Structures are given as C-alpha cells and as structure tokens.
GROMACS .gro file of C-alpha atoms in nm:
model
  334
    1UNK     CA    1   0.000   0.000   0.000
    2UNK     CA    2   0.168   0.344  -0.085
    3UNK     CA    3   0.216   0.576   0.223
    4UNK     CA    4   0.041   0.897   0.178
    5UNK     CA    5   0.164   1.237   0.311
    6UNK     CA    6  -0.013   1.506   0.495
    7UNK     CA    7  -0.091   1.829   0.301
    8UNK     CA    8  -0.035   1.713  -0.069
    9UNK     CA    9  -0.305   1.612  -0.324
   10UNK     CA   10  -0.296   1.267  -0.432
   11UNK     CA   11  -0.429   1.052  -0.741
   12UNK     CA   12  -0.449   0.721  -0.699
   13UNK     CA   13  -0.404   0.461  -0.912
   14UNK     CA   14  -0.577   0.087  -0.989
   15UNK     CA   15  -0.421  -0.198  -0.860
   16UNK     CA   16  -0.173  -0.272  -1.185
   17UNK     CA   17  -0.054   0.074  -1.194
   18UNK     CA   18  -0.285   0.223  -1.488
   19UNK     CA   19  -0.496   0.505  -1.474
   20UNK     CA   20  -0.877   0.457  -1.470
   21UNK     CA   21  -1.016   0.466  -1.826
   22UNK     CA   22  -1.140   0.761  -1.993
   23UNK     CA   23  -1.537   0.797  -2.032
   24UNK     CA   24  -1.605   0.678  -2.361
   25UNK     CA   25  -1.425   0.348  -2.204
   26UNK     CA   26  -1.656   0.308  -1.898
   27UNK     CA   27  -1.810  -0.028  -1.925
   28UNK     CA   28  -2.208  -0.016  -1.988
   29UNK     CA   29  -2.199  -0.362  -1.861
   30UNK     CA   30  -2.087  -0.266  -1.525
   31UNK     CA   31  -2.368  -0.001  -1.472
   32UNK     CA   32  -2.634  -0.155  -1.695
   33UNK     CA   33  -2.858  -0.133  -1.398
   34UNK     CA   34  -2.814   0.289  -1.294
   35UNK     CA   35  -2.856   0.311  -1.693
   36UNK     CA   36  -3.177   0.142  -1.663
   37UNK     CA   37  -3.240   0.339  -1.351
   38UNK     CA   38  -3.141   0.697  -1.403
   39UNK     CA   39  -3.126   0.715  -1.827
   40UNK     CA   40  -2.844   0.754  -2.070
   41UNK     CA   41  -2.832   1.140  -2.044
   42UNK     CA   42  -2.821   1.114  -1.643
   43UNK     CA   43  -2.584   0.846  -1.645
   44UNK     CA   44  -2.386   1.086  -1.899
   45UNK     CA   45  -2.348   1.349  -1.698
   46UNK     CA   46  -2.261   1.150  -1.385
   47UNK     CA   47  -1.965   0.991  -1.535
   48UNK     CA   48  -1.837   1.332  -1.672
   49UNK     CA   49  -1.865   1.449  -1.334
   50UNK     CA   50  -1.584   1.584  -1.036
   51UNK     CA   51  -1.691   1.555  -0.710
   52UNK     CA   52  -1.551   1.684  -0.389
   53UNK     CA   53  -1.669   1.519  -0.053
   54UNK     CA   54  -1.528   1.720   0.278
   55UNK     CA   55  -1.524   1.621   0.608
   56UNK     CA   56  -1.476   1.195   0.645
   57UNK     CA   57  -1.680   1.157   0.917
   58UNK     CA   58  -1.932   0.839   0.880
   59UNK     CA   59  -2.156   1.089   0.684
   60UNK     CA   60  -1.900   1.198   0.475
   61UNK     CA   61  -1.748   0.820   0.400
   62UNK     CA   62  -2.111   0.685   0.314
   63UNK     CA   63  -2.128   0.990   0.071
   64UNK     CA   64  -1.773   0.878  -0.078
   65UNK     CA   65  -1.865   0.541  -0.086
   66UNK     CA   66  -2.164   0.566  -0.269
   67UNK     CA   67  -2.020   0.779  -0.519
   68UNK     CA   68  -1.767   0.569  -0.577
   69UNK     CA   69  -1.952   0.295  -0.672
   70UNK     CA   70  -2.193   0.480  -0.874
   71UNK     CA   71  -1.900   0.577  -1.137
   72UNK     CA   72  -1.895   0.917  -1.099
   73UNK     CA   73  -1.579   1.065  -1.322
   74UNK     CA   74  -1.373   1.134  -1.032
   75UNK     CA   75  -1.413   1.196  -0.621
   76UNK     CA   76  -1.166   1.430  -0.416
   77UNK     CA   77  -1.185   1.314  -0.041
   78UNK     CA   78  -1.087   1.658   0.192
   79UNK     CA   79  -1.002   1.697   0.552
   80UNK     CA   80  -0.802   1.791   0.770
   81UNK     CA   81  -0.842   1.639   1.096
   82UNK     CA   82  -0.683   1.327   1.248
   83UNK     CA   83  -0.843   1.034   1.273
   84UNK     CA   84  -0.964   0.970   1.683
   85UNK     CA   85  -1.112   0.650   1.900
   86UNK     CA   86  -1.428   0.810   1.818
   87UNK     CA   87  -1.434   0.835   1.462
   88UNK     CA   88  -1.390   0.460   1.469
   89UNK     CA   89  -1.832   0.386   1.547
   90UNK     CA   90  -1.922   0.593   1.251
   91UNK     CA   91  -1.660   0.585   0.976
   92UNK     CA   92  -1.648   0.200   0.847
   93UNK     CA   93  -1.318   0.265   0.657
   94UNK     CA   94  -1.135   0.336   0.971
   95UNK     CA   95  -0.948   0.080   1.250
   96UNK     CA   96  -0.779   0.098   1.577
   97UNK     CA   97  -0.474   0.107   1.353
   98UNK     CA   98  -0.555   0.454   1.207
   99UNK     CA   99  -0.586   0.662   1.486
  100UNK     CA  100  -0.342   0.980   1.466
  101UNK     CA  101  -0.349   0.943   1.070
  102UNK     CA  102  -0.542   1.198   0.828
  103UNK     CA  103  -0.916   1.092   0.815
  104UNK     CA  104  -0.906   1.136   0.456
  105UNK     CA  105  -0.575   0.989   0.381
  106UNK     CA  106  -0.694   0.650   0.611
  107UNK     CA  107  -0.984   0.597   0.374
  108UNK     CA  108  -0.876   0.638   0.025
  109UNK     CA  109  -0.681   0.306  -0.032
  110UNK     CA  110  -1.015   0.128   0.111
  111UNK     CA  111  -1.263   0.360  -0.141
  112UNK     CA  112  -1.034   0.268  -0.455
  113UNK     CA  113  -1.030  -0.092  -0.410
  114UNK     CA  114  -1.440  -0.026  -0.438
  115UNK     CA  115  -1.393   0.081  -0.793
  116UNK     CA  116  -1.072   0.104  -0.986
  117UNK     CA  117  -1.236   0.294  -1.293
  118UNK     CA  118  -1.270   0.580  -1.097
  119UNK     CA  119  -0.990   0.880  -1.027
  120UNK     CA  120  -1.006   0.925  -0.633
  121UNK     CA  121  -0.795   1.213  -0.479
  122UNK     CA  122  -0.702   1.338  -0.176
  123UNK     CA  123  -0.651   1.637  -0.061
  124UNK     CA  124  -0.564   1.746   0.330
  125UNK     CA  125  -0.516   2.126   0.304
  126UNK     CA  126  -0.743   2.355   0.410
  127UNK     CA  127  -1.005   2.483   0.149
  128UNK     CA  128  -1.040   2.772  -0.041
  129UNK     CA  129  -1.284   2.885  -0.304
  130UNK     CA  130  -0.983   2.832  -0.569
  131UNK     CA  131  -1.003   2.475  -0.447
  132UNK     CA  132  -1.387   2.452  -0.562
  133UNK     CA  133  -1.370   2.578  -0.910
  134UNK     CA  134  -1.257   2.218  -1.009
  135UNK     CA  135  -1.534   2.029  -0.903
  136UNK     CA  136  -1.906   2.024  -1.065
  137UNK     CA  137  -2.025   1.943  -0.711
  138UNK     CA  138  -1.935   1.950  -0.411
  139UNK     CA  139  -2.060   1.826  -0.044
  140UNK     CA  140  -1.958   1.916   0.326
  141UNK     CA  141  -2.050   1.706   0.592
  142UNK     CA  142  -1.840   1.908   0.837
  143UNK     CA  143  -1.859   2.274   0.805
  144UNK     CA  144  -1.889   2.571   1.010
  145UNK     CA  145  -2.167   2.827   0.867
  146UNK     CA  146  -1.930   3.115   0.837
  147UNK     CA  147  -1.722   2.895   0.606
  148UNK     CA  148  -2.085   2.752   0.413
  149UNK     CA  149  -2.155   3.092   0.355
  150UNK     CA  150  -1.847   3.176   0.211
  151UNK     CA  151  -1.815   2.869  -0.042
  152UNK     CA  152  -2.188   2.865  -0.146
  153UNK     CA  153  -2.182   3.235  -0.253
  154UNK     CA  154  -1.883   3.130  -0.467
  155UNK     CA  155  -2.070   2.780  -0.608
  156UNK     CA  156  -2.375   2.985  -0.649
  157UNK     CA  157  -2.262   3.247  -0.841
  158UNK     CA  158  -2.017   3.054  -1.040
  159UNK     CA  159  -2.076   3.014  -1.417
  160UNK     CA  160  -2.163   2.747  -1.459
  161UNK     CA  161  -2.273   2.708  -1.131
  162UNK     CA  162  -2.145   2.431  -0.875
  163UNK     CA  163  -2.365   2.217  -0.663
  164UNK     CA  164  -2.339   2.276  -0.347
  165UNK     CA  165  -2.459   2.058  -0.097
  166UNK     CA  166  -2.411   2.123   0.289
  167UNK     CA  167  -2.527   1.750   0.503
  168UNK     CA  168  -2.487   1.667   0.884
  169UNK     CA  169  -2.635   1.437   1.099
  170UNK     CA  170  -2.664   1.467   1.480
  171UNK     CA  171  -2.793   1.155   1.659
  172UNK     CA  172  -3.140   1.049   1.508
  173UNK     CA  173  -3.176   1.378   1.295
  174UNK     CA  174  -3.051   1.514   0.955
  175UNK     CA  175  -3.027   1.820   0.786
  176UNK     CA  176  -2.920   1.858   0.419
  177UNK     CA  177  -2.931   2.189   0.214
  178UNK     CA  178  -2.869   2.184  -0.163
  179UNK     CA  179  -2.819   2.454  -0.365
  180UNK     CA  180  -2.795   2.382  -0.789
  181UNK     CA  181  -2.802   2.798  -0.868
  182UNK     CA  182  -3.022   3.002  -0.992
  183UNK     CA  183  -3.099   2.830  -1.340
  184UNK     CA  184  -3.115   2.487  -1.305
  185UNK     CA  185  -3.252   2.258  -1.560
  186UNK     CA  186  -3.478   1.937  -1.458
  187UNK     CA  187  -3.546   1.756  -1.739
  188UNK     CA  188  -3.769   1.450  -1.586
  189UNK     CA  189  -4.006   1.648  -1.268
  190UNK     CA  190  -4.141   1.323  -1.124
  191UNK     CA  191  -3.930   1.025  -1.260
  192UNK     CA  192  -4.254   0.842  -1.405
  193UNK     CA  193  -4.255   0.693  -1.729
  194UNK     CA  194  -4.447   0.936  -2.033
  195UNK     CA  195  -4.829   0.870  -2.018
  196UNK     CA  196  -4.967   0.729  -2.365
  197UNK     CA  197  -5.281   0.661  -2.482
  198UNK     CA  198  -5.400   0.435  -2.767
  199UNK     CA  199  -5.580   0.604  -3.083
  200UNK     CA  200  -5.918   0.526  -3.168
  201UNK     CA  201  -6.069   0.781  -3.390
  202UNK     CA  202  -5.922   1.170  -3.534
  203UNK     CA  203  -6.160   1.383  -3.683
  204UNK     CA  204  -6.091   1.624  -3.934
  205UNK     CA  205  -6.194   1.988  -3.753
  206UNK     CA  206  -6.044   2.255  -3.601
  207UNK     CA  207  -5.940   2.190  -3.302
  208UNK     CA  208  -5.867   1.796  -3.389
  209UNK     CA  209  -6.054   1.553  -3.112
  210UNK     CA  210  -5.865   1.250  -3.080
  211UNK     CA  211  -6.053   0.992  -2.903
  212UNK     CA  212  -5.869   0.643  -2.726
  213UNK     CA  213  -5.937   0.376  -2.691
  214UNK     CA  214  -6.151   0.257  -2.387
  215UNK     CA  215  -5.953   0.004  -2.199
  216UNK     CA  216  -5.785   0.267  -1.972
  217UNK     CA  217  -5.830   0.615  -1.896
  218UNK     CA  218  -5.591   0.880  -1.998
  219UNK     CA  219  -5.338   1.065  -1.745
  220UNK     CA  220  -5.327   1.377  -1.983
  221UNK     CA  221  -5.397   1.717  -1.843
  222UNK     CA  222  -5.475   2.056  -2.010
  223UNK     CA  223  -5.123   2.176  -2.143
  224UNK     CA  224  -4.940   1.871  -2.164
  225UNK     CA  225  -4.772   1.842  -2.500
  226UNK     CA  226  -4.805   1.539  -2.719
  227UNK     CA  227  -4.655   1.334  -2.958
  228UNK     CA  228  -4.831   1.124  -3.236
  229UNK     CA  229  -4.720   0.769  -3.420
  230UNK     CA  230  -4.794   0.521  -3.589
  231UNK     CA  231  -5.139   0.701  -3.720
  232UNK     CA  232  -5.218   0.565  -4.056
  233UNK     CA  233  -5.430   0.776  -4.266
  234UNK     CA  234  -5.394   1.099  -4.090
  235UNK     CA  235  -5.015   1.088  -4.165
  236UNK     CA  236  -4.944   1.434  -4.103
  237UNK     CA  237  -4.924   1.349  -3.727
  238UNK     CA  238  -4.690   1.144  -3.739
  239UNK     CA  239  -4.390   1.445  -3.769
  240UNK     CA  240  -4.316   1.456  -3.426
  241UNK     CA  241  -4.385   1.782  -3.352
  242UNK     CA  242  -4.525   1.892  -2.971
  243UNK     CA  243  -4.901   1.976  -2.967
  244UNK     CA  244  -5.102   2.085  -2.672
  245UNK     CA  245  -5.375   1.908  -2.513
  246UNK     CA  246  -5.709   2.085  -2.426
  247UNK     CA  247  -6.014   1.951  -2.230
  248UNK     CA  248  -5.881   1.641  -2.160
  249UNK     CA  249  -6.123   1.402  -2.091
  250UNK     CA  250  -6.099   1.011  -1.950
  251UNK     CA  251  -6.081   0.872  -2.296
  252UNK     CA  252  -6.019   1.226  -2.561
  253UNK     CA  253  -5.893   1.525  -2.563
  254UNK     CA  254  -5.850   1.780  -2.778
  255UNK     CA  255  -5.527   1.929  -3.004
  256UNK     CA  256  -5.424   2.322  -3.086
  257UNK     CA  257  -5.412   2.207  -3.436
  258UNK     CA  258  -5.616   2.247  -3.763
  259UNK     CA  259  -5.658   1.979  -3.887
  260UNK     CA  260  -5.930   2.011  -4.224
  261UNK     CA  261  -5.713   1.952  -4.518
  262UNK     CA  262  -5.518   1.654  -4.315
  263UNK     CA  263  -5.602   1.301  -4.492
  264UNK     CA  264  -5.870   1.118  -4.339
  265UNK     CA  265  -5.807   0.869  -4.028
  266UNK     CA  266  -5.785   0.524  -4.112
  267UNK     CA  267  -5.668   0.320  -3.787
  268UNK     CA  268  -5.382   0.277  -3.554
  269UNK     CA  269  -5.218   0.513  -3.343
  270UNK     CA  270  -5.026   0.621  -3.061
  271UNK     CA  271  -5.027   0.926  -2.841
  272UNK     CA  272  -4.706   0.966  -2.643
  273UNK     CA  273  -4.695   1.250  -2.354
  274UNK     CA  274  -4.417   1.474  -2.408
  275UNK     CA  275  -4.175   1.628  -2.075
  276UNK     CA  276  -4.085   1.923  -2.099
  277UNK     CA  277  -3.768   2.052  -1.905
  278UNK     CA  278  -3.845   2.272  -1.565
  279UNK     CA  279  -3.563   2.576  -1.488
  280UNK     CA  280  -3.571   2.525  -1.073
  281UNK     CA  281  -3.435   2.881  -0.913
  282UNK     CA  282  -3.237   2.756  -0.577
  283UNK     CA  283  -3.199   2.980  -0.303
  284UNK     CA  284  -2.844   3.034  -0.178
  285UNK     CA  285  -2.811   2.952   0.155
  286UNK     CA  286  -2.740   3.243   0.362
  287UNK     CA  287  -3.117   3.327   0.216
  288UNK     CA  288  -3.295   2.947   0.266
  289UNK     CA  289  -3.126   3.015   0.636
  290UNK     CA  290  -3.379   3.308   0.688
  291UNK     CA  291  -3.607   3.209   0.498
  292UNK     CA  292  -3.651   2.768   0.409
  293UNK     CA  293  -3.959   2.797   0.282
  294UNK     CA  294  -4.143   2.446   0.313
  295UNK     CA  295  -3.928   2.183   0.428
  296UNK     CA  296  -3.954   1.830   0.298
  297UNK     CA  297  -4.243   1.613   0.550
  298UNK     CA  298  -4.116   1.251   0.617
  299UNK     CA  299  -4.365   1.243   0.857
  300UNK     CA  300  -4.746   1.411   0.815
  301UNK     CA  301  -4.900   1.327   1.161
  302UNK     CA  302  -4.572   1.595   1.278
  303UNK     CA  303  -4.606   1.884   1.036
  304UNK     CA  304  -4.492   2.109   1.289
  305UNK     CA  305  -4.088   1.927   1.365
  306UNK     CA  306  -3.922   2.062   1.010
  307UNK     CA  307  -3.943   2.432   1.148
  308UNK     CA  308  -3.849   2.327   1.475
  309UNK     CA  309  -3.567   2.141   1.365
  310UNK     CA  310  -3.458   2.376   1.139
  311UNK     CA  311  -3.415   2.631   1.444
  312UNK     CA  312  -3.230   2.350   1.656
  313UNK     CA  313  -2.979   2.339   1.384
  314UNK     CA  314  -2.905   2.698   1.376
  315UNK     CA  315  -2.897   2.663   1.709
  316UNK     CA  316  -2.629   2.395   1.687
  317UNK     CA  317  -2.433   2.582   1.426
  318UNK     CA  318  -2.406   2.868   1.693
  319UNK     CA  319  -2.335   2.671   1.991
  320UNK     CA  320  -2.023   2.543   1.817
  321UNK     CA  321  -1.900   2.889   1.664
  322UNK     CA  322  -1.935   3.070   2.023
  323UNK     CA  323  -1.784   2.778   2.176
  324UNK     CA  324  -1.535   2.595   1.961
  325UNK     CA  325  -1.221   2.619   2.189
  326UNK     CA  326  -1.434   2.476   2.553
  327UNK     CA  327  -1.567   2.190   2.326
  328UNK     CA  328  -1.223   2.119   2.219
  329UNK     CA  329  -1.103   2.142   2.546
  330UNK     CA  330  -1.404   1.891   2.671
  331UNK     CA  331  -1.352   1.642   2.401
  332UNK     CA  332  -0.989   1.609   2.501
  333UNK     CA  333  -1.096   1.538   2.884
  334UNK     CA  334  -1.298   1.275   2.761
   0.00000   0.00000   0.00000
C-alpha cells in the first residue's frame, strides 16, 4: 500500500498501476442497472462528473462510498483532521490502527479498491474557493456556517454554477441543504414513465378531437404536449412535432391544431406524452437560512418538527462557533 503524506493532493491509481479509463471506455456492462435506472443522459453526466466530498466523518465516508460505486468521473476526499477512537463507530473505513493518521488519507486506499475505474484524490489542506472551481459538485459534511456561507456564494454564483450541498447528521436527525443555482434545468419532474394513450378515432376539424381507446383512462392534463405515431391515414401526425392538449377528458382530448385539409383517419395510433424541461431557481443559503420555505415532511401526523428542527440546527451551528475552543477542550478530557 503506498504511504500517503499530509498536506499534498494525491491521485491514486488501480491496482496494476494504470490510470482509470477515460469515459467513452466506462463499461455499460458494469452499470447496466443505474442506466436502466437513471437514463443515458443522467448516467452521462454522472460519469463526466468531479466531485468533492469534505469532512470523512461516517456521513461523509457513506457519501464517498456511494459515489464511488456509482462511477462518478472522479471523487476528491478533503479533511483535515486526524483520525480519533471516536471516529472509529461511525466511519467503516477506519481501524484501531488509524488513529493519529489523516481521516481522509486513512480511507482512500479502502474507497479505490471499491472501484478502480474511478480517479479518487485526496486532498488534506485547508479549502479555499480556488479549491472549488474544479469540481461540478461538491458536499460538506463538516462545516462551520461562516465557512458555508463563504463557499456557497462562490458555487452559487459561479458560471456554470457548482452544486453545493451542505449534510450533517446529529444523533437520530438530519439536515441537508442543496443549492444547484439560480438556473437549473430538470429535465424529468417526477421520474414516471411518459403517459400514452391508444388512438381510436381523429376527426378532421379545427381543433382535432382524438378519441382512445376505452380500456384505460388517460393521465393527460390541459397543457401537456403530445406526440403522435404510428397514425395511418392521418399521416401528417406522425412528424413529431409537440401539440397541446385541451379539455382532456378520461378517454379524448382535444389538439391546438387544424386539422381540415389533413387526410382522413384510417386506424392505428399512438399518443405519447411529451416532458418538458423545468428551470428550478435555488436559493443560496445564507437566504434558505432566513427564509426555508417548506421543508420536505417525512412524517405528516408531525407537520410542525421541520421548522423546529430547522431552528435547533441553527442553534447547533451557533453553539459550536461561540464555543469551539471549551468543546475542544471537553472532548480532550474525555
């Protein structure tokens, strides 16, 4: 195993000494199911991706892990704290035998052998906003709010912006804060397959009402866009272009198109919903601090605990800022 140094930025290598492949080398085989799962454009951009994970604590070394072994294009591990007896019931990388070392530099032999196709780095200096412009995301598991301000202005109003993604956990409860800037593009809103609907009848009137049919009621709403196929007949449809759905019914619905001098419906048919991309505007977080807006429920019959929580965070950030040299002090007494 090589011996790593404090303070330097490492690359690491696979197992015979060669570097991990470039992307058009990544093996489909390997991650035929997250293809399956998140789509060929998704999957694109994860492998094209450089990640930064800060703070190896057993948040931060899930985080790693899971990255890892989902093939992102490369991970940079940061920290700069040593590795103590108590780092040893959260971090699953770690043993008695790395107590004293870097907490980053004791974990990134253990995350390569996960996945040698990926570049994993490690770097033990302490951060700076040149340090960020490298990565297309990064996430801090253990950072003071002074210091998240000061990196999530920079991600925020970086072009192209950099995902910034603040996480802790403190006994039974979370908090994470994500922040993609102020244009970003979702191109799939709720992850369910396209609605379709199969064609029973077109007229020929302005607007068109297609009718389906009857075996199962449509999902399509008023100003959803739609594709056509497969129409024989009433060929013109079949050109792919987007058309808008009006007074959409359980089984028809009609199109913002003329559709008079089209040829006459024969049979056949299919009517393919259409996603369109959504620009999300994220708050940075100096702002969402103020002002969170509604906070994810994971539990309705306690509506009332995100606000609370998010206080007793704040709270927590604060305790530690006014108070960082006593709880040093304590922790070393224990």
């Amino acid at each position: 195993m090589p011996k790593f140094e404090e303070n330097e930025c490492y690359i690491c290598e696979d197992m015979n000494g060669a570097a991990p492949p470039p992307l058009q080398q990544i093996d489909e085989d390997r991650y035929s199911s997250q293809f399956a799962m998140y789509g060929t454009e998704t999957m694109r951009c994860l492998f094209d991706s450089n990640v930064l994970v800060s703070g190896l604590n057993g948040l931060g070394a899930e985080i790693a892990k899971n990255l890892v072994l989902a093939g992102v294009k490369s991970v940079t591990i940061h920290d700069v704290t040593n590795v103590e007896m108590c780092d040893l019931s959260a971090n699953f990388f770690l043993s008695e035998d790395d107590i004293g070392k870097n907490r980053a530099i004791a974990c990134v032999a253990k995350l390569q052998e996960l996945n040698n196709d990926i570049l994993i780095s490690v770097l033990t200096e302490e951060l700076t906003t040149e340090h960020l412009s490298n990565f297309q995301a990064v996430v801090f598991t253990d950072i003071g709010v002074d210091k998240a301000y000061e990196f999530d202005d920079y991600c925020h109003n970086h072009e192209p912006s950099i995902a910034f993604i603040k996480s802790e956990v403190c006994g039974l409860f979370g908090s994470v804060f994500c922040d993609f800037g102020p244009k970003f593009t979702v191109l799939d809103v709720d992850g369910e397959d396209p609605h379709t609907g199969i064609i029973a009848f077109i007229n020929n009137d302005n607007p068109a009402l297609v009718s389906c049919v009857d075996d199962e009621r449509l999902e399509f709403q008023d100003g959803d866009l739609v594709v056509f196929s497969e129409v024989h007949g009433m060929s013109e449809l079949n050109d792919g272009k987007p058309r808008k759905v009006n007074s959409a019914k359980p089984f028809s619905f009609s199109i913002e198109e003329d559709t008079s001098n089209f040829g006459i419906y024969t049979k056949g048919g299919i009517v393919t919903q259409l996603k369109e991309p959504k620009v999300l505007c994220f708050k940075a977080l100096r702002d969402a601090i103020r002002d969170p807006g509604d906070c994810l429920l994971t539990d309705f019959s306690k509506s009332d605990r995100s606000p609370v929580l998010h206080l007793a965070f704040q709270a927590l950030s604060k305790f530690k800022k006014d108070y960082a040299t006593l709880l040093l002090v304590l922790s070393k007494m224990l």
